[in-house]
PDB file of C-alpha atoms and ligand atoms in Angstrom:
ATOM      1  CA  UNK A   1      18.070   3.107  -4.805  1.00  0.00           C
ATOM      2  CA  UNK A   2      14.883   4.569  -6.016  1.00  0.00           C
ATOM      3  CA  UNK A   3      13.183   7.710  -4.231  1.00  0.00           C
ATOM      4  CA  UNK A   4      10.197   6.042  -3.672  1.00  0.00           C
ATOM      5  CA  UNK A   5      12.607   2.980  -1.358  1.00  0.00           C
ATOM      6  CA  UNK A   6      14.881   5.394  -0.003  1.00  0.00           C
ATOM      7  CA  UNK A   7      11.983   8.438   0.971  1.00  0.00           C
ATOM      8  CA  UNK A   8      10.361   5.029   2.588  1.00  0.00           C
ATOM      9  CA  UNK A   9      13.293   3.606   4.636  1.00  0.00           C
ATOM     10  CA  UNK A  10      14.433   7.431   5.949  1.00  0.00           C
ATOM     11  CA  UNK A  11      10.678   7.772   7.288  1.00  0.00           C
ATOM     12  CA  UNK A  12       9.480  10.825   5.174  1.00  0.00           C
ATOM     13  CA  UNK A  13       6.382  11.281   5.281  1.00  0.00           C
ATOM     14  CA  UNK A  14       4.337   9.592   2.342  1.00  0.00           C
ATOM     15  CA  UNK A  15       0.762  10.026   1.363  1.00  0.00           C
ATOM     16  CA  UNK A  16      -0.675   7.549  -0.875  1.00  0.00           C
ATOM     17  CA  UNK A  17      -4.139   6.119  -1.626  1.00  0.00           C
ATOM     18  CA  UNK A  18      -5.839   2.273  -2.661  1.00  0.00           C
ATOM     19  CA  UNK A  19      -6.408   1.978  -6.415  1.00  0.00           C
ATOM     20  CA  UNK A  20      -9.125  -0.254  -6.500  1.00  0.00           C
ATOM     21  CA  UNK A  21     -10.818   0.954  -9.813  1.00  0.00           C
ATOM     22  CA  UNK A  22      -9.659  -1.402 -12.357  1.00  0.00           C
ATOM     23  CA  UNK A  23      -9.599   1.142 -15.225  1.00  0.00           C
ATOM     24  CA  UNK A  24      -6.300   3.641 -16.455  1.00  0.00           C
ATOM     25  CA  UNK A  25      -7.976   6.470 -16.599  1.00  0.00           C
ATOM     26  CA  UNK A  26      -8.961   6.058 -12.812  1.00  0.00           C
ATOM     27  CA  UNK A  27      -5.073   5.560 -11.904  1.00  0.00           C
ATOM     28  CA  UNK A  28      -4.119   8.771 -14.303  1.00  0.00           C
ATOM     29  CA  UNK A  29      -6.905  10.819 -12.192  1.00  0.00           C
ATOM     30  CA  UNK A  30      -5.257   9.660  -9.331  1.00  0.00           C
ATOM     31  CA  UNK A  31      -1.421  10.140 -10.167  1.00  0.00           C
ATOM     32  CA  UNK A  32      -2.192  13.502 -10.784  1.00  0.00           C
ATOM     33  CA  UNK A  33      -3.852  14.331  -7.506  1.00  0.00           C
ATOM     34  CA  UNK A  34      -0.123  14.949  -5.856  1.00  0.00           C
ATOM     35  CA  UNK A  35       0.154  11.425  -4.181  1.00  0.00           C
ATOM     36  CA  UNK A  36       3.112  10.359  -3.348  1.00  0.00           C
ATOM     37  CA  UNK A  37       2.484   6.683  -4.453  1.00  0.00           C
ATOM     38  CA  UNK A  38      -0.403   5.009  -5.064  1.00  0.00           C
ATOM     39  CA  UNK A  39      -1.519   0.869  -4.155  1.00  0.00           C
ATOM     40  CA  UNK A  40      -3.159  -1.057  -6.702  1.00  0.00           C
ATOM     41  CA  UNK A  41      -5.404  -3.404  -4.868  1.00  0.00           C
ATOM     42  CA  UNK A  42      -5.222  -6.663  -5.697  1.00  0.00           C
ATOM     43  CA  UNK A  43      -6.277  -8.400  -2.577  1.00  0.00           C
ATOM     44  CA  UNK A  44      -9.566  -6.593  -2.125  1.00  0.00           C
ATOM     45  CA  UNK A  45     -11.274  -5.025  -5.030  1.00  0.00           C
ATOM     46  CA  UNK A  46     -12.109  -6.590  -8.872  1.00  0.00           C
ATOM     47  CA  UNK A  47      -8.484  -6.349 -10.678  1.00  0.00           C
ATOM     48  CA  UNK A  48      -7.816  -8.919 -12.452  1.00  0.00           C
ATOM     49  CA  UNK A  49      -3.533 -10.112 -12.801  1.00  0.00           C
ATOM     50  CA  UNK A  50      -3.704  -8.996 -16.804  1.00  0.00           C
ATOM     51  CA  UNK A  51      -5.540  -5.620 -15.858  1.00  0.00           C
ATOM     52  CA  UNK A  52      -2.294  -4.909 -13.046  1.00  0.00           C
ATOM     53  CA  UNK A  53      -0.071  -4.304 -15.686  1.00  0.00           C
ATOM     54  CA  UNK A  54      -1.942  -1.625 -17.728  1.00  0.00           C
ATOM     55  CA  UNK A  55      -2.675  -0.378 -14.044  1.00  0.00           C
ATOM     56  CA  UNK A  56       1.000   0.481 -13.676  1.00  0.00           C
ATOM     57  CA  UNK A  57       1.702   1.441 -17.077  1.00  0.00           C
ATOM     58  CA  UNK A  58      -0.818   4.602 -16.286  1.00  0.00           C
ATOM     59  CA  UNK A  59       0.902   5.586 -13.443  1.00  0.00           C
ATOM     60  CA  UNK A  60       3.923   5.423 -14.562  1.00  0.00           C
ATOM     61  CA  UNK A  61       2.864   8.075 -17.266  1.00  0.00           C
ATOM     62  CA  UNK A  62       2.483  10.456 -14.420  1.00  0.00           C
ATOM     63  CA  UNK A  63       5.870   9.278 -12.941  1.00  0.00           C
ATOM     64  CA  UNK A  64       4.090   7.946  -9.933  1.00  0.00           C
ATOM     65  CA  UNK A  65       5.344   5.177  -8.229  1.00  0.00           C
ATOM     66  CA  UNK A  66       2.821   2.006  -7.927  1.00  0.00           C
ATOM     67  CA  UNK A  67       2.947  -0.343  -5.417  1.00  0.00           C
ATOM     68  CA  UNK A  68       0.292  -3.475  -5.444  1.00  0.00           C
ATOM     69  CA  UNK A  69      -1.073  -5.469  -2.243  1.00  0.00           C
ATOM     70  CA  UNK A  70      -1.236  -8.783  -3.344  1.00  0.00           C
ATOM     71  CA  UNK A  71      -3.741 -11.194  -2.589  1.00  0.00           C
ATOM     72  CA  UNK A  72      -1.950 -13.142  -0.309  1.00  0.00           C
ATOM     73  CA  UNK A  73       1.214 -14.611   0.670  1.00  0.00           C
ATOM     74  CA  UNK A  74       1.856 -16.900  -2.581  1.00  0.00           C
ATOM     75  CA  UNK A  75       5.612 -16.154  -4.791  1.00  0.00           C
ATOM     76  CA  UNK A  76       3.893 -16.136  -7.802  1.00  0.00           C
ATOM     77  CA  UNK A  77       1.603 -13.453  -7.044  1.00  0.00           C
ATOM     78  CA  UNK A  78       4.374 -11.329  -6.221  1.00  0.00           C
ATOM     79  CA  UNK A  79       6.777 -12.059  -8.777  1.00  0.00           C
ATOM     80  CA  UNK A  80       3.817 -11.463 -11.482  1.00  0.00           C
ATOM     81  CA  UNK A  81       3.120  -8.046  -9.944  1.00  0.00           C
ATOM     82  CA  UNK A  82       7.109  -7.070  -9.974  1.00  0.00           C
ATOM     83  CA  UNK A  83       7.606  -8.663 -13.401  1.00  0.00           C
ATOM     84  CA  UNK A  84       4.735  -6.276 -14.501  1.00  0.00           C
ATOM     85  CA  UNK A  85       6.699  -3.328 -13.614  1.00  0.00           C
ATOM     86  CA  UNK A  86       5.497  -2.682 -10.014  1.00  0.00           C
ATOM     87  CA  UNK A  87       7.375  -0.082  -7.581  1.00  0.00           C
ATOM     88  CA  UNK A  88       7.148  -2.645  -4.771  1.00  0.00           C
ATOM     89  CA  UNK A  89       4.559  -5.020  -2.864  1.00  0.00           C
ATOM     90  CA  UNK A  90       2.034  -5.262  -0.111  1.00  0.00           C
ATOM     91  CA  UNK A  91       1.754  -8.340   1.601  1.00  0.00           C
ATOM     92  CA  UNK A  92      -0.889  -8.745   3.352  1.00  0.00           C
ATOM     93  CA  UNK A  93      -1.838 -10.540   7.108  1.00  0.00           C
ATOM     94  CA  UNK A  94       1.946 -11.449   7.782  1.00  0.00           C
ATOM     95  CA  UNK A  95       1.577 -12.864  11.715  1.00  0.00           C
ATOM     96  CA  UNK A  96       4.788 -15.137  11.998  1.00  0.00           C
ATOM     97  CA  UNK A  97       8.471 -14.014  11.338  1.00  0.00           C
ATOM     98  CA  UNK A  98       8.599 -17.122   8.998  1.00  0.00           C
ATOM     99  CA  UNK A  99       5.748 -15.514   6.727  1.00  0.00           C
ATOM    100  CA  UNK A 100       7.676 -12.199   6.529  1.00  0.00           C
ATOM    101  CA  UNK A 101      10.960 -14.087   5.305  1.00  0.00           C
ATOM    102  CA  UNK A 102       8.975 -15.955   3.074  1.00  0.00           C
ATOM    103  CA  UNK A 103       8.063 -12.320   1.588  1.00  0.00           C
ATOM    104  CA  UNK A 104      11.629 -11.329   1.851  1.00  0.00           C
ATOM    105  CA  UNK A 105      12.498 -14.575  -0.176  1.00  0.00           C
ATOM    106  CA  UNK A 106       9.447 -14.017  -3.070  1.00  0.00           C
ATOM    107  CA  UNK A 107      10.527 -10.526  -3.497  1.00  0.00           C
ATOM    108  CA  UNK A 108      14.288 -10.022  -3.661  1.00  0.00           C
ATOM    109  CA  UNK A 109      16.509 -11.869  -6.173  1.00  0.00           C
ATOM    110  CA  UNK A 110      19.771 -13.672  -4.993  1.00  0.00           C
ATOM    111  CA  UNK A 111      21.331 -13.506  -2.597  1.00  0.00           C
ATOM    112  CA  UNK A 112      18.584 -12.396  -0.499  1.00  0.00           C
ATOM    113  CA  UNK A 113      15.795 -13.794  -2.060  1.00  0.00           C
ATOM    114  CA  UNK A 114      15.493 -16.726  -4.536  1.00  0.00           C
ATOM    115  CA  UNK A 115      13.113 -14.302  -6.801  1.00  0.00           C
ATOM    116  CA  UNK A 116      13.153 -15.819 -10.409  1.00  0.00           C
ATOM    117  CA  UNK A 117      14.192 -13.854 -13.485  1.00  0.00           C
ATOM    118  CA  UNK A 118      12.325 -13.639 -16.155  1.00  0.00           C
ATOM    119  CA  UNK A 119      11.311 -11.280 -19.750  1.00  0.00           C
ATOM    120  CA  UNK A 120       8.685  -9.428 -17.988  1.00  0.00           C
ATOM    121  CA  UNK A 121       7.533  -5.610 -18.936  1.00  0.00           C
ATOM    122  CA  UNK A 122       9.907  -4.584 -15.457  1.00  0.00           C
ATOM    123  CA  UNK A 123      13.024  -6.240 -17.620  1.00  0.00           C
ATOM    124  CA  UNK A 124      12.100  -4.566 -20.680  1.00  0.00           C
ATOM    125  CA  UNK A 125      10.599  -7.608 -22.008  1.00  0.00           C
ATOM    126  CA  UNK A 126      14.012  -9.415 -21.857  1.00  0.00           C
ATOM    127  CA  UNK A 127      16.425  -6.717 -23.117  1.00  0.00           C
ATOM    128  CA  UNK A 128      17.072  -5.081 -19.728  1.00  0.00           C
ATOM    129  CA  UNK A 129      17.497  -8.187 -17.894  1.00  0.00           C
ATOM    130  CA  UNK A 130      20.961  -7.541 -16.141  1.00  0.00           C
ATOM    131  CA  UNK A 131      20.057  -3.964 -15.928  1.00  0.00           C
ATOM    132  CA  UNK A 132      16.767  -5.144 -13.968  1.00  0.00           C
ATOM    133  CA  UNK A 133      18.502  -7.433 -11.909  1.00  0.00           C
ATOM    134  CA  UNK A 134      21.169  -4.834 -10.800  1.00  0.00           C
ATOM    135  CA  UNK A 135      19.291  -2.770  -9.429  1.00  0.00           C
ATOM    136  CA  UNK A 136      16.023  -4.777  -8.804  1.00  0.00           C
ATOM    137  CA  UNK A 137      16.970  -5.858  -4.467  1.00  0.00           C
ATOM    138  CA  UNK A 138      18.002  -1.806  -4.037  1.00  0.00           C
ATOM    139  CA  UNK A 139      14.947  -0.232  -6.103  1.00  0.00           C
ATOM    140  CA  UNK A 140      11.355  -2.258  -4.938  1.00  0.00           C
ATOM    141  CA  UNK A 141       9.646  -1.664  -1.446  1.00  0.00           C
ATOM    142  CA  UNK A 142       8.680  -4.202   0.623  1.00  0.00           C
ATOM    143  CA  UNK A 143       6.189  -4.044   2.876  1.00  0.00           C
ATOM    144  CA  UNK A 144       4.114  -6.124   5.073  1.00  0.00           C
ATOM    145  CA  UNK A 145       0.586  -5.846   6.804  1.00  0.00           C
ATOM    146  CA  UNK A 146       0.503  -6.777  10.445  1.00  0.00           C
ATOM    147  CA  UNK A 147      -2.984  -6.999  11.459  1.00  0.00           C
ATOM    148  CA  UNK A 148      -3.810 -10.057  13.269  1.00  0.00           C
ATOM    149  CA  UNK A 149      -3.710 -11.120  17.172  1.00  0.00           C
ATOM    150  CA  UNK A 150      -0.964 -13.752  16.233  1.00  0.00           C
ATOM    151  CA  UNK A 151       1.176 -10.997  14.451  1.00  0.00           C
ATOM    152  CA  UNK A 152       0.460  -8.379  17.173  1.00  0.00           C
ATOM    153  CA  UNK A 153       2.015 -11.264  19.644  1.00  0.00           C
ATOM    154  CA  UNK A 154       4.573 -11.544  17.106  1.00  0.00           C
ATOM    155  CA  UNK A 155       5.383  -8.464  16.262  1.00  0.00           C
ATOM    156  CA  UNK A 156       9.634  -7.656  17.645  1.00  0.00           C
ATOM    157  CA  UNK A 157      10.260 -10.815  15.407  1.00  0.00           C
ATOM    158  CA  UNK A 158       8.230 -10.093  12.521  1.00  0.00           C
ATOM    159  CA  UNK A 159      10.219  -6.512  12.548  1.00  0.00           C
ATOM    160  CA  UNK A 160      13.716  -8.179  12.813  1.00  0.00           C
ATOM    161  CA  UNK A 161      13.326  -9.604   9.812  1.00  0.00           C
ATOM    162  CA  UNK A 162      15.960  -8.595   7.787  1.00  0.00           C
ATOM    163  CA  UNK A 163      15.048  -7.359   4.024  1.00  0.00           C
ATOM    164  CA  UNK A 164      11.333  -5.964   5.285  1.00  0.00           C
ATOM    165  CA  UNK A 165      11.316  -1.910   4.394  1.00  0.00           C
ATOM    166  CA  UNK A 166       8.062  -1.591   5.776  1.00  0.00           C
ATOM    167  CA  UNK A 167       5.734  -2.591   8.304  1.00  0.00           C
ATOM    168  CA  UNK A 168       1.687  -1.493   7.365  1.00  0.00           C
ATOM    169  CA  UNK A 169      -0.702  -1.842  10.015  1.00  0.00           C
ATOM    170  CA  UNK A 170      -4.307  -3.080   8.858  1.00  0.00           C
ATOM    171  CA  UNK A 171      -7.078  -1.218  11.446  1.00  0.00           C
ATOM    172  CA  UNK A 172      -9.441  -2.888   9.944  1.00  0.00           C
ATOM    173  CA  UNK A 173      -8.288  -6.645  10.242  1.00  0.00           C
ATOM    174  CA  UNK A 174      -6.631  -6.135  13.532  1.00  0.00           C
ATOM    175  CA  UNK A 175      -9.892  -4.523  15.381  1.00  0.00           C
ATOM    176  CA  UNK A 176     -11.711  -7.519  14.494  1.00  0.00           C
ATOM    177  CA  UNK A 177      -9.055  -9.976  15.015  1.00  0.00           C
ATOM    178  CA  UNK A 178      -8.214  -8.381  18.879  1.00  0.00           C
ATOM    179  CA  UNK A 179     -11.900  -7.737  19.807  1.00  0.00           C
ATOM    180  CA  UNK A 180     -11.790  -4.051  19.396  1.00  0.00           C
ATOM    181  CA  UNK A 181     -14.231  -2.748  16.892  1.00  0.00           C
ATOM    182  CA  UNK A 182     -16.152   0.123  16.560  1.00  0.00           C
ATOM    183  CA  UNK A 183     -16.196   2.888  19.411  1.00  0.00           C
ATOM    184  CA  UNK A 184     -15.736   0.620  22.184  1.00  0.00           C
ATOM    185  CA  UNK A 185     -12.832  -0.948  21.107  1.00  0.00           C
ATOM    186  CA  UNK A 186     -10.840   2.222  20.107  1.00  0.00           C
ATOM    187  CA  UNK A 187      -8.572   2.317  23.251  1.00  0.00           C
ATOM    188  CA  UNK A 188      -7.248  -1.552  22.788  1.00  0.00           C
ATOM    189  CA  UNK A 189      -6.875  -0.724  19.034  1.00  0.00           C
ATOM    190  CA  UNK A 190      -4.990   2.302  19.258  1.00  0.00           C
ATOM    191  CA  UNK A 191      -2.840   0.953  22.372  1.00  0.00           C
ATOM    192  CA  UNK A 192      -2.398  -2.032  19.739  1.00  0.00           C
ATOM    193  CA  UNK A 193      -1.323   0.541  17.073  1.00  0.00           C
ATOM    194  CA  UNK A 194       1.209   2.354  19.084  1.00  0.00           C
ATOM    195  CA  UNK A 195       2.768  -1.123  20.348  1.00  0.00           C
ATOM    196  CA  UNK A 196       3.538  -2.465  17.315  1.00  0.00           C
ATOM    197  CA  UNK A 197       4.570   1.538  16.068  1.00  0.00           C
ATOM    198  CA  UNK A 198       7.403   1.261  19.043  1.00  0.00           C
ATOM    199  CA  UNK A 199       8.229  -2.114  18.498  1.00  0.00           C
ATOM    200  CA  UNK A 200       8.723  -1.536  14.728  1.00  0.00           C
ATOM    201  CA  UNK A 201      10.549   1.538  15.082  1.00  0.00           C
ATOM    202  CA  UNK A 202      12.856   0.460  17.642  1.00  0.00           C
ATOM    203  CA  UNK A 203      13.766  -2.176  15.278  1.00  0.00           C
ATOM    204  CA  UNK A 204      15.028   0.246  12.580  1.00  0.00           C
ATOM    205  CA  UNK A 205      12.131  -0.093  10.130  1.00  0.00           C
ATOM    206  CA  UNK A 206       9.334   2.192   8.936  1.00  0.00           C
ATOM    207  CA  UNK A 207       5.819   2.126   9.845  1.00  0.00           C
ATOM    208  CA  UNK A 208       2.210   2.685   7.309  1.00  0.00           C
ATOM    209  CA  UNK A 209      -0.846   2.367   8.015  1.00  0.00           C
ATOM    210  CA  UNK A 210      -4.202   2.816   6.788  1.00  0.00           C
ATOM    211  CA  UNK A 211      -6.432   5.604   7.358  1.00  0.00           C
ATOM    212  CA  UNK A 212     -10.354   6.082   5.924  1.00  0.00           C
ATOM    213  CA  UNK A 213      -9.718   9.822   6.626  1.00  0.00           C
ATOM    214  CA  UNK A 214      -7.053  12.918   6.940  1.00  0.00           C
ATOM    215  CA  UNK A 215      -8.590  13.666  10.596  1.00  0.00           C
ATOM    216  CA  UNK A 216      -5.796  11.660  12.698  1.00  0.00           C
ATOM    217  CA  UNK A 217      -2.447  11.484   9.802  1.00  0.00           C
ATOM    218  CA  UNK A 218      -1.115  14.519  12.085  1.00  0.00           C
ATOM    219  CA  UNK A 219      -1.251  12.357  15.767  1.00  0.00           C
ATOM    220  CA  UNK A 220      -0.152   9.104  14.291  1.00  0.00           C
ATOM    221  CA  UNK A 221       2.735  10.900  12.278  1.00  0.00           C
ATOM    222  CA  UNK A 222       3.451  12.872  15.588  1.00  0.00           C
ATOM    223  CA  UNK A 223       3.888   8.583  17.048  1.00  0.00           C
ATOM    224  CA  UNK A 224       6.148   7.792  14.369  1.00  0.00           C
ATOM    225  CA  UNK A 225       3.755   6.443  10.978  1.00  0.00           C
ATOM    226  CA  UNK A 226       5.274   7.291   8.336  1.00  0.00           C
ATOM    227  CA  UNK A 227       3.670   5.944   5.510  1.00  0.00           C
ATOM    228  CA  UNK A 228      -0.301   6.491   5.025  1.00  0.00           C
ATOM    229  CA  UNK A 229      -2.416   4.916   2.524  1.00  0.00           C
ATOM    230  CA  UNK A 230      -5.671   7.462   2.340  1.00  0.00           C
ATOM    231  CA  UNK A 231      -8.526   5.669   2.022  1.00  0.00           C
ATOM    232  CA  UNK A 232      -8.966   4.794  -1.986  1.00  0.00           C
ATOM    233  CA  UNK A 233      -9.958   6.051  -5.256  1.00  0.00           C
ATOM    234  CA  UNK A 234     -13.327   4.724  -4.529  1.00  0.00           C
ATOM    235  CA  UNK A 235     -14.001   6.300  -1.264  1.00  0.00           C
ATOM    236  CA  UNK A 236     -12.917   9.367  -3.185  1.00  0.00           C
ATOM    237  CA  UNK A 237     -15.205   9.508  -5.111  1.00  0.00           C
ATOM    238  CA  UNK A 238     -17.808   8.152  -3.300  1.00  0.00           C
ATOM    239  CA  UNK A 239     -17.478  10.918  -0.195  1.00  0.00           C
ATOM    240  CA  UNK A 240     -16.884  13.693  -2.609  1.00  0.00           C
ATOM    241  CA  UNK A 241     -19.482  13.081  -5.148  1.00  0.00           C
ATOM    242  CA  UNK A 242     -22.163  12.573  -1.942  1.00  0.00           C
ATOM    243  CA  UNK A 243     -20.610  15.942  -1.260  1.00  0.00           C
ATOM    244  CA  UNK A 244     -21.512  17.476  -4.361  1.00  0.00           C
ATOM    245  CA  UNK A 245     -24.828  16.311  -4.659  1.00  0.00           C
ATOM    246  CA  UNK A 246     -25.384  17.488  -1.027  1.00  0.00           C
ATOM    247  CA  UNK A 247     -23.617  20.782  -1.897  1.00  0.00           C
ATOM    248  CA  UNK A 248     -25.775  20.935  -5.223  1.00  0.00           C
ATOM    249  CA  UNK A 249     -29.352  20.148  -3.332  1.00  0.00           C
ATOM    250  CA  UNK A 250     -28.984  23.130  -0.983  1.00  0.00           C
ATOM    251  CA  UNK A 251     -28.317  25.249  -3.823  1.00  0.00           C
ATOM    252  CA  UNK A 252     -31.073  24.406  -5.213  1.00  0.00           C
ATOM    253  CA  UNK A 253     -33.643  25.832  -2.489  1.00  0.00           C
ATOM    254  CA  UNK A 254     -33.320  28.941  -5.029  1.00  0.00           C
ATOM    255  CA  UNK A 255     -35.719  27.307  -6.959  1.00  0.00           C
ATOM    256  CA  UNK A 256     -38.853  27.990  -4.324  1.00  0.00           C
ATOM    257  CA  UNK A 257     -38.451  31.740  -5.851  1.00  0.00           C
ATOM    258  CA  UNK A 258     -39.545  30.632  -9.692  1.00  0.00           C
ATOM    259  CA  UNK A 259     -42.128  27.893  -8.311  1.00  0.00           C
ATOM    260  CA  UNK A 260     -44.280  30.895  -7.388  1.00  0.00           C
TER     261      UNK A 260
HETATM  262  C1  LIG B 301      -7.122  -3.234   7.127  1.00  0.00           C
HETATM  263  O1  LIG B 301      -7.492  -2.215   7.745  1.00  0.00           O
HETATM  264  O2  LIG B 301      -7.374  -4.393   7.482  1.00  0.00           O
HETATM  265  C2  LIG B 301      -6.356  -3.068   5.924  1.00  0.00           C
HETATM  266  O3  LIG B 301      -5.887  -4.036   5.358  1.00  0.00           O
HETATM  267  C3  LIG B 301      -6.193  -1.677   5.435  1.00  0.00           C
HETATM  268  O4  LIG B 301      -5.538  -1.609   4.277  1.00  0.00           O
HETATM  269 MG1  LIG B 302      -6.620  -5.899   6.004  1.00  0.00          MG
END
């Protein structure tokens, strides 16, 4: 089994963040930062399915282990992605058990899955391929998003499903899809949160979830989240640059001194 599945499954705490810049040197900049993995973003930022593969490569430079979130639910998508070399997936708005098994199916090869084999960069272009396959069901992560009202409702048979490593909450999606955005609707969201938390944990699995900031990591770890993807390389460098330039501004007040 690979670190990155087994540190997963056993609930160790991981720290990882969106890649969302479609450009290597972004990912390098990032795999050096002391992530534990990192999330190429497929389903919401400008990366195209050729780009995903150079994406990986980078990381993988830096020994990092690179997960995507595909676009959707769709077996191609995800067999592209693995076949490109990817650590594991993230699939995203899962809300019936019969989506997650669908995942389950898509992502592992026989006799779990019906995954189809193929010469891809993952198989060393079609030397490695019984190699790959060995090891392929025992190495890649799988997780899923929950973050809809159906898969909230859903949610102790969405986490039965057997072959799932992972389930990811999605704040974002599930505040608007339960009526609980924004300040008001932070004690429905978080009572959401820490429902499907239990629920997922008492089922054996391992829970991630999103988080724009490092403020809360510490509560929701103390609840049982495991796995944290940190806001992303854009609201990196977004928040720090504004930070620099604020930073840089006050500095510059020295400059009254030579104005006179
Ligand atoms: C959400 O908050 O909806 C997400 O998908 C976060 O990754
Ligand atoms: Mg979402």
């Amino acid at each position: 089994m690979s670190d990155f599945r087994r540190n997963c499954i056993e609930r160790k705490l991981l720290v990882g963040t969106f890649a969302a810049i479609p450009h290597p040197v972004a990912i390098e900049v990032t795999a050096a930062s002391g992530v534990d993995f990192l999330c190429i973003d497929w389903e919401h930022s400008q990366i195209s399915r050729e780009r995903i593969e150079d994406l990986i490569r980078a990381a993988d430079v830096h020994h990092v282990p690179a997960m995507v979130r595909v676009p959707g639910h769709a077996a191609e998508d995800i067999a592209a992605v693995l076949d490109a070399g990817a650590a594991g997936v993230l699939v995203p708005r899962v809300s019936t058990a019969e989506q997650a098994r669908a995942a389950v199916k898509a992502t592992r090869y026989p006799p779990l899955g019906v995954r189809g084999v193929g010469p891809g960069r993952a198989a060393a272009y079609g030397y490695r391929i019984p190699d790959y396959l060995a090891k392929a069901n025992a190495e890649l992560v799988l997780a899923i998003q929950v973050e809809t009202a159906e898969g909230l409702a859903n949610i102790a048979d969405i986490a039965a499903v057997e072959g799932i490593d992972l389930i990811f909450i999605g704040p974002g999606d599930l505040s608007v899809s339960i009526g609980a955005m924004g300040p008001a609707g932070k004690d429905k969201l978080d009572a959401a949160i820490r429902t499907i938390t239990k629920t997922v944990l008492s089922a054996g699995r391992a829970v991630g979830i999103f988080r724009p900031t490092p403020d809360d990591i510490a509560a929701w770890s103390q609840a049982g989240i495991s796995f944290f993807i940190l806001a992303s390389d854009t609201m990196f460098l977004g928040a720090s640059m504004a930070a620099g330039v604020i930073d840089a501004k006050k500095s510059g007040g020295g400059l009254e001194a030579w104005e006179k």
